[in-house]
Amino acid sequence: MSWVFLRDLLSGVNKYSTGIGRIWVAVVFLFRLLLYVAAAENIWKHEHDEFECNIKQPGCENVCFDHFFPVSHIRFWALQLIIVSTPSLLVVFHVAYRENREKHHNQKLYKNPGKIDGGLLCTYLISLILKIGLEIFFLVLFYKLYNGFKIPHLVKCDIKPCPNTVDCYIPKPTEKMIFLYFLVATSCLCIVLNLSELSYLMFKYSVKCYLKRHVKKQQGSKSNCCESELIRHNRAAAAGRLHNSSSSLPLNMQDEHEKHSPLT
């Protein structure tokens, strides 16, 4: 199987990720993709041929192998790795949409098309939620398919066409068990990293929105104070001008003014 597409996808996501997101990319690339390609494929390569039962009844081994391993471990992990990494395409597509929109309008519409804000922030959060949900789904599915996270040395099979209960032996059980634990642990680590990044982004932008609203409220109260101060100042200036105009009148006009004043 060629993993060039997945490698390019992870490289593209790495450009638009936060610090925690880059750690997630490193874990997926180093501890899941490279481990899968370098070691796991070889360990499970001939699992069907090396699966043996203590009876040579035609078809018995095939039926028992299919019962205990309905999906090959190695294909299951390959499917998991591809599907769990796919939500990251949402972020890449959204950034490409922004860049294409700027080219179409032939002007700068965003400060930085790859900056996580606005609609891209929502897309990034959705991709994180999808990755967390898919990781949990595949762990639960693995547990249900194989009756736990274990690889026994021996399994007992009584499915037809086996004439009776037969013992079947799984090849390299200890080595497979070590890799199984390691891959499950890295899957759990990816869940923790995605949850941490989701919490970090939500906390960061919640604080940012709160501070923005607080600044707007302060600016609004300051503008109201300035307006009231300006009104008081205008009233005082108008009263001063009225007083000056009345004091500058001649005495006989002042007396006439006082006579017609409503206060006298």
mmCIF file of C-alpha atoms in Angstrom:
data_model
loop_
_atom_site.group_PDB
_atom_site.id
_atom_site.type_symbol
_atom_site.label_atom_id
_atom_site.label_comp_id
_atom_site.label_asym_id
_atom_site.label_seq_id
_atom_site.Cartn_x
_atom_site.Cartn_y
_atom_site.Cartn_z
ATOM 1 C CA MET A 1 0.000 0.000 0.000
ATOM 2 C CA SER A 2 1.256 3.476 -0.920
ATOM 3 C CA TRP A 3 1.127 6.038 1.889
ATOM 4 C CA VAL A 4 2.276 9.036 -0.171
ATOM 5 C CA PHE A 5 -1.195 10.599 -0.102
ATOM 6 C CA LEU A 6 -1.441 10.369 3.692
ATOM 7 C CA ARG A 7 2.082 11.751 4.102
ATOM 8 C CA ASP A 8 1.250 14.744 1.880
ATOM 9 C CA LEU A 9 -1.996 15.284 3.748
ATOM 10 C CA LEU A 10 -0.251 15.352 7.124
ATOM 11 C CA SER A 11 2.393 17.729 5.766
ATOM 12 C CA GLY A 12 -0.320 20.095 4.520
ATOM 13 C CA VAL A 13 -2.220 19.987 7.830
ATOM 14 C CA ASN A 14 0.983 20.707 9.747
ATOM 15 C CA LYS A 15 1.205 24.188 8.148
ATOM 16 C CA TYR A 16 -2.180 25.271 9.534
ATOM 17 C CA SER A 17 -2.058 23.569 12.947
ATOM 18 C CA THR A 18 -1.468 24.918 16.430
ATOM 19 C CA GLY A 19 1.455 23.688 18.548
ATOM 20 C CA ILE A 20 -0.609 20.817 19.958
ATOM 21 C CA GLY A 21 -1.818 19.983 16.448
ATOM 22 C CA ARG A 22 1.763 19.678 15.243
ATOM 23 C CA ILE A 23 2.467 17.231 18.067
ATOM 24 C CA TRP A 24 -0.542 15.191 16.912
ATOM 25 C CA VAL A 25 0.814 15.148 13.347
ATOM 26 C CA ALA A 26 4.220 14.001 14.636
ATOM 27 C CA VAL A 27 2.641 11.192 16.699
ATOM 28 C CA VAL A 28 0.533 10.003 13.747
ATOM 29 C CA PHE A 29 3.471 10.130 11.354
ATOM 30 C CA LEU A 30 6.180 8.631 13.580
ATOM 31 C CA PHE A 31 4.401 6.241 15.935
ATOM 32 C CA ARG A 32 1.557 5.093 13.716
ATOM 33 C CA LEU A 33 2.375 5.467 10.033
ATOM 34 C CA LEU A 34 6.098 4.619 10.152
ATOM 35 C CA LEU A 35 5.578 1.862 12.714
ATOM 36 C CA TYR A 36 2.844 0.383 10.557
ATOM 37 C CA VAL A 37 4.967 0.462 7.389
ATOM 38 C CA ALA A 38 8.246 -0.612 9.010
ATOM 39 C CA ALA A 39 7.152 -3.346 11.390
ATOM 40 C CA ALA A 40 3.458 -4.160 11.700
ATOM 41 C CA GLU A 41 2.934 -5.088 8.036
ATOM 42 C CA ASN A 42 5.750 -7.674 8.230
ATOM 43 C CA ILE A 43 4.516 -9.182 11.501
ATOM 44 C CA TRP A 44 0.952 -9.743 10.232
ATOM 45 C CA LYS A 45 1.977 -10.446 6.639
ATOM 46 C CA HIS A 46 1.446 -14.236 6.691
ATOM 47 C CA GLU A 47 -1.007 -14.472 9.581
ATOM 48 C CA HIS A 48 -3.481 -16.615 7.669
ATOM 49 C CA ASP A 49 -0.869 -19.065 6.370
ATOM 50 C CA GLU A 50 0.686 -19.414 9.842
ATOM 51 C CA PHE A 51 -2.658 -19.942 11.601
ATOM 52 C CA GLU A 52 -2.837 -23.662 12.421
ATOM 53 C CA CYS A 53 -5.406 -25.970 13.951
ATOM 54 C CA ASN A 54 -4.770 -29.488 15.292
ATOM 55 C CA ILE A 55 -6.996 -31.032 12.639
ATOM 56 C CA LYS A 56 -6.665 -31.185 8.878
ATOM 57 C CA GLN A 57 -10.364 -31.172 8.073
ATOM 58 C CA PRO A 58 -10.771 -29.225 4.787
ATOM 59 C CA GLY A 59 -12.127 -25.747 5.407
ATOM 60 C CA CYS A 60 -11.882 -25.921 9.209
ATOM 61 C CA GLU A 61 -8.887 -23.615 9.529
ATOM 62 C CA ASN A 62 -10.386 -21.055 7.139
ATOM 63 C CA VAL A 63 -13.698 -20.949 8.995
ATOM 64 C CA CYS A 64 -12.024 -20.647 12.399
ATOM 65 C CA PHE A 65 -9.671 -17.925 11.213
ATOM 66 C CA ASP A 66 -12.595 -15.978 9.751
ATOM 67 C CA HIS A 67 -14.533 -16.354 13.024
ATOM 68 C CA PHE A 68 -11.766 -15.094 15.313
ATOM 69 C CA PHE A 69 -10.376 -12.497 12.878
ATOM 70 C CA PRO A 70 -13.315 -11.168 10.819
ATOM 71 C CA VAL A 71 -11.081 -8.270 9.752
ATOM 72 C CA SER A 72 -7.319 -8.565 9.624
ATOM 73 C CA HIS A 73 -5.643 -6.435 12.302
ATOM 74 C CA ILE A 74 -3.337 -4.858 9.776
ATOM 75 C CA ARG A 75 -6.173 -3.861 7.427
ATOM 76 C CA PHE A 76 -8.230 -2.602 10.346
ATOM 77 C CA TRP A 77 -5.404 -0.289 11.456
ATOM 78 C CA ALA A 78 -4.814 0.887 7.894
ATOM 79 C CA LEU A 79 -8.500 1.783 7.575
ATOM 80 C CA GLN A 80 -8.432 3.488 10.977
ATOM 81 C CA LEU A 81 -5.351 5.537 10.126
ATOM 82 C CA ILE A 82 -6.799 6.751 6.817
ATOM 83 C CA ILE A 83 -10.276 7.603 8.144
ATOM 84 C CA VAL A 84 -9.015 9.306 11.322
ATOM 85 C CA SER A 85 -6.692 11.518 9.276
ATOM 86 C CA THR A 86 -9.381 12.412 6.706
ATOM 87 C CA PRO A 87 -11.154 15.171 8.774
ATOM 88 C CA SER A 88 -7.958 17.203 8.496
ATOM 89 C CA LEU A 89 -8.831 17.604 4.807
ATOM 90 C CA LEU A 90 -11.619 19.970 5.896
ATOM 91 C CA VAL A 91 -9.022 22.477 7.106
ATOM 92 C CA VAL A 92 -6.903 22.122 3.968
ATOM 93 C CA PHE A 93 -9.957 22.588 1.734
ATOM 94 C CA HIS A 94 -11.112 25.644 3.697
ATOM 95 C CA VAL A 95 -7.705 27.307 3.363
ATOM 96 C CA ALA A 96 -7.672 26.467 -0.362
ATOM 97 C CA TYR A 97 -11.148 28.017 -0.666
ATOM 98 C CA ARG A 98 -9.881 31.223 0.959
ATOM 99 C CA GLU A 99 -6.877 31.405 -1.332
ATOM 100 C CA ASN A 100 -9.007 30.723 -4.409
ATOM 101 C CA ARG A 101 -11.488 33.407 -3.323
ATOM 102 C CA GLU A 102 -8.691 35.973 -3.071
ATOM 103 C CA LYS A 103 -7.480 35.042 -6.555
ATOM 104 C CA HIS A 104 -11.010 35.284 -7.938
ATOM 105 C CA HIS A 105 -11.585 38.777 -6.495
ATOM 106 C CA ASN A 106 -7.988 39.778 -7.205
ATOM 107 C CA GLN A 107 -7.608 41.455 -3.818
ATOM 108 C CA LYS A 108 -6.506 40.711 -0.260
ATOM 109 C CA LEU A 109 -9.584 39.499 1.621
ATOM 110 C CA TYR A 110 -7.807 37.907 4.601
ATOM 111 C CA LYS A 111 -4.793 38.962 6.638
ATOM 112 C CA ASN A 112 -3.583 35.378 6.419
ATOM 113 C CA PRO A 113 -5.692 32.664 4.687
ATOM 114 C CA GLY A 114 -4.195 30.020 6.985
ATOM 115 C CA LYS A 115 -4.877 31.881 10.237
ATOM 116 C CA ILE A 116 -7.321 30.033 12.483
ATOM 117 C CA ASP A 117 -10.160 32.527 12.948
ATOM 118 C CA GLY A 118 -13.728 33.102 11.789
ATOM 119 C CA GLY A 119 -15.081 30.304 9.630
ATOM 120 C CA LEU A 120 -11.751 28.463 9.579
ATOM 121 C CA LEU A 121 -11.884 28.231 13.385
ATOM 122 C CA CYS A 122 -15.291 26.502 13.173
ATOM 123 C CA THR A 123 -13.944 24.125 10.511
ATOM 124 C CA TYR A 124 -10.888 23.349 12.646
ATOM 125 C CA LEU A 125 -13.040 22.634 15.723
ATOM 126 C CA ILE A 126 -15.345 20.369 13.692
ATOM 127 C CA SER A 127 -12.330 18.438 12.368
ATOM 128 C CA LEU A 128 -11.061 17.930 15.937
ATOM 129 C CA ILE A 129 -14.455 16.683 17.132
ATOM 130 C CA LEU A 130 -14.651 14.277 14.180
ATOM 131 C CA LYS A 131 -11.143 12.939 14.864
ATOM 132 C CA ILE A 132 -11.940 12.359 18.535
ATOM 133 C CA GLY A 133 -15.212 10.614 17.660
ATOM 134 C CA LEU A 134 -13.595 8.407 15.003
ATOM 135 C CA GLU A 135 -10.712 7.380 17.280
ATOM 136 C CA ILE A 136 -13.147 6.354 20.024
ATOM 137 C CA PHE A 137 -15.374 4.570 17.473
ATOM 138 C CA PHE A 138 -12.473 2.463 16.135
ATOM 139 C CA LEU A 139 -11.258 1.563 19.626
ATOM 140 C CA VAL A 140 -14.742 0.391 20.613
ATOM 141 C CA LEU A 141 -15.146 -1.453 17.301
ATOM 142 C CA PHE A 142 -11.802 -3.238 17.774
ATOM 143 C CA TYR A 143 -12.816 -4.235 21.298
ATOM 144 C CA LYS A 144 -16.139 -5.642 20.040
ATOM 145 C CA LEU A 145 -14.671 -7.468 17.026
ATOM 146 C CA TYR A 146 -11.811 -9.187 18.887
ATOM 147 C CA ASN A 147 -13.346 -9.509 22.380
ATOM 148 C CA GLY A 148 -10.877 -7.127 24.002
ATOM 149 C CA PHE A 149 -7.368 -5.834 23.462
ATOM 150 C CA LYS A 150 -5.617 -9.177 23.658
ATOM 151 C CA ILE A 151 -4.171 -11.852 21.414
ATOM 152 C CA PRO A 152 -4.390 -15.327 22.941
ATOM 153 C CA HIS A 153 -1.883 -18.042 22.225
ATOM 154 C CA LEU A 154 -4.626 -20.586 21.606
ATOM 155 C CA VAL A 155 -8.301 -20.440 20.633
ATOM 156 C CA LYS A 156 -10.885 -23.199 20.647
ATOM 157 C CA CYS A 157 -13.126 -23.541 17.626
ATOM 158 C CA ASP A 158 -16.218 -25.737 17.179
ATOM 159 C CA ILE A 159 -17.685 -24.198 14.019
ATOM 160 C CA LYS A 160 -18.693 -26.435 11.133
ATOM 161 C CA PRO A 161 -17.118 -28.041 9.115
ATOM 162 C CA CYS A 162 -14.879 -28.807 12.121
ATOM 163 C CA PRO A 163 -16.077 -32.247 13.406
ATOM 164 C CA ASN A 164 -15.523 -31.282 17.057
ATOM 165 C CA THR A 165 -13.881 -28.627 19.224
ATOM 166 C CA VAL A 166 -10.373 -28.072 17.894
ATOM 167 C CA ASP A 167 -7.402 -26.073 19.176
ATOM 168 C CA CYS A 168 -6.064 -23.374 16.872
ATOM 169 C CA TYR A 169 -2.740 -21.646 17.405
ATOM 170 C CA ILE A 170 -2.081 -17.998 16.591
ATOM 171 C CA PRO A 171 1.448 -17.255 15.314
ATOM 172 C CA LYS A 172 3.712 -14.769 17.151
ATOM 173 C CA PRO A 173 1.128 -13.898 19.839
ATOM 174 C CA THR A 174 3.547 -12.136 22.206
ATOM 175 C CA GLU A 175 5.083 -9.961 19.498
ATOM 176 C CA LYS A 176 1.648 -9.086 18.151
ATOM 177 C CA MET A 177 0.448 -8.277 21.666
ATOM 178 C CA ILE A 178 3.281 -5.771 22.176
ATOM 179 C CA PHE A 179 2.478 -3.986 18.926
ATOM 180 C CA LEU A 180 -1.236 -4.079 19.715
ATOM 181 C CA TYR A 181 -0.694 -2.362 23.078
ATOM 182 C CA PHE A 182 1.580 0.205 21.478
ATOM 183 C CA LEU A 183 -0.898 1.057 18.707
ATOM 184 C CA VAL A 184 -3.806 1.293 21.174
ATOM 185 C CA ALA A 185 -1.689 3.541 23.426
ATOM 186 C CA THR A 186 -0.838 5.866 20.519
ATOM 187 C CA SER A 187 -4.524 5.987 19.580
ATOM 188 C CA CYS A 188 -5.381 7.029 23.148
ATOM 189 C CA LEU A 189 -2.577 9.601 23.058
ATOM 190 C CA CYS A 190 -4.056 11.074 19.879
ATOM 191 C CA ILE A 191 -7.443 11.368 21.608
ATOM 192 C CA VAL A 192 -5.833 13.208 24.531
ATOM 193 C CA LEU A 193 -3.977 15.555 22.159
ATOM 194 C CA ASN A 194 -7.135 16.313 20.181
ATOM 195 C CA LEU A 195 -9.096 16.969 23.377
ATOM 196 C CA SER A 196 -6.314 19.241 24.646
ATOM 197 C CA GLU A 197 -6.224 21.197 21.388
ATOM 198 C CA LEU A 198 -10.020 21.509 21.351
ATOM 199 C CA SER A 199 -10.057 22.789 24.951
ATOM 200 C CA TYR A 200 -7.165 25.171 24.257
ATOM 201 C CA LEU A 201 -8.819 26.726 21.192
ATOM 202 C CA MET A 202 -12.208 27.075 22.883
ATOM 203 C CA PHE A 203 -10.658 28.669 25.981
ATOM 204 C CA LYS A 204 -8.422 30.961 23.934
ATOM 205 C CA TYR A 205 -11.186 32.339 21.727
ATOM 206 C CA SER A 206 -13.677 32.540 24.614
ATOM 207 C CA VAL A 207 -11.241 34.765 26.500
ATOM 208 C CA LYS A 208 -10.599 36.767 23.315
ATOM 209 C CA CYS A 209 -14.345 37.364 22.764
ATOM 210 C CA TYR A 210 -14.833 38.300 26.424
ATOM 211 C CA LEU A 211 -11.998 40.829 26.321
ATOM 212 C CA LYS A 212 -13.320 42.298 23.064
ATOM 213 C CA ARG A 213 -16.777 42.797 24.596
ATOM 214 C CA HIS A 214 -15.263 44.273 27.764
ATOM 215 C CA VAL A 215 -13.250 46.780 25.724
ATOM 216 C CA LYS A 216 -16.369 47.744 23.735
ATOM 217 C CA LYS A 217 -18.308 48.329 26.959
ATOM 218 C CA GLN A 218 -15.536 50.501 28.352
ATOM 219 C CA GLN A 219 -15.347 52.489 25.117
ATOM 220 C CA GLY A 220 -19.147 52.927 25.161
ATOM 221 C CA SER A 221 -19.160 54.185 28.769
ATOM 222 C CA LYS A 222 -16.304 56.569 27.990
ATOM 223 C CA SER A 223 -18.144 57.961 24.951
ATOM 224 C CA ASN A 224 -21.291 58.453 27.064
ATOM 225 C CA CYS A 225 -19.277 60.309 29.709
ATOM 226 C CA CYS A 226 -17.700 62.486 27.023
ATOM 227 C CA GLU A 227 -21.097 63.272 25.539
ATOM 228 C CA SER A 228 -22.576 64.286 28.928
ATOM 229 C CA GLU A 229 -19.483 66.344 29.707
ATOM 230 C CA LEU A 230 -19.789 68.059 26.327
ATOM 231 C CA ILE A 231 -23.470 68.837 26.947
ATOM 232 C CA ARG A 232 -22.672 70.359 30.358
ATOM 233 C CA HIS A 233 -19.888 72.373 28.797
ATOM 234 C CA ASN A 234 -22.178 73.662 26.047
ATOM 235 C CA ARG A 235 -24.847 74.627 28.567
ATOM 236 C CA ALA A 236 -22.318 76.488 30.709
ATOM 237 C CA ALA A 237 -20.965 78.289 27.660
ATOM 238 C CA ALA A 238 -24.475 79.286 26.550
ATOM 239 C CA ALA A 239 -25.302 80.590 30.028
ATOM 240 C CA GLY A 240 -22.046 82.556 30.067
ATOM 241 C CA ARG A 241 -22.791 84.109 26.699
ATOM 242 C CA LEU A 242 -26.294 85.076 27.859
ATOM 243 C CA HIS A 243 -24.900 86.682 30.998
ATOM 244 C CA ASN A 244 -22.286 88.614 29.044
ATOM 245 C CA SER A 245 -24.830 89.862 26.519
ATOM 246 C CA SER A 246 -27.129 91.099 29.273
ATOM 247 C CA SER A 247 -24.314 92.888 31.174
ATOM 248 C CA SER A 248 -23.191 94.681 28.042
ATOM 249 C CA LEU A 249 -26.594 96.387 27.527
ATOM 250 C CA PRO A 250 -27.081 100.119 28.572
ATOM 251 C CA LEU A 251 -28.590 100.777 32.015
ATOM 252 C CA ASN A 252 -32.017 101.878 30.707
ATOM 253 C CA MET A 253 -32.208 98.786 28.495
ATOM 254 C CA GLN A 254 -31.122 96.635 31.449
ATOM 255 C CA ASP A 255 -33.954 98.110 33.543
ATOM 256 C CA GLU A 256 -36.401 97.510 30.703
ATOM 257 C CA HIS A 257 -35.034 93.986 30.381
ATOM 258 C CA GLU A 258 -35.484 93.381 34.132
ATOM 259 C CA LYS A 259 -39.047 94.735 33.973
ATOM 260 C CA HIS A 260 -39.974 92.285 31.266
ATOM 261 C CA SER A 261 -38.094 89.508 33.027
ATOM 262 C CA PRO A 262 -40.502 86.898 34.405
ATOM 263 C CA LEU A 263 -38.623 86.935 37.716
ATOM 264 C CA THR A 264 -39.585 90.534 38.529
#
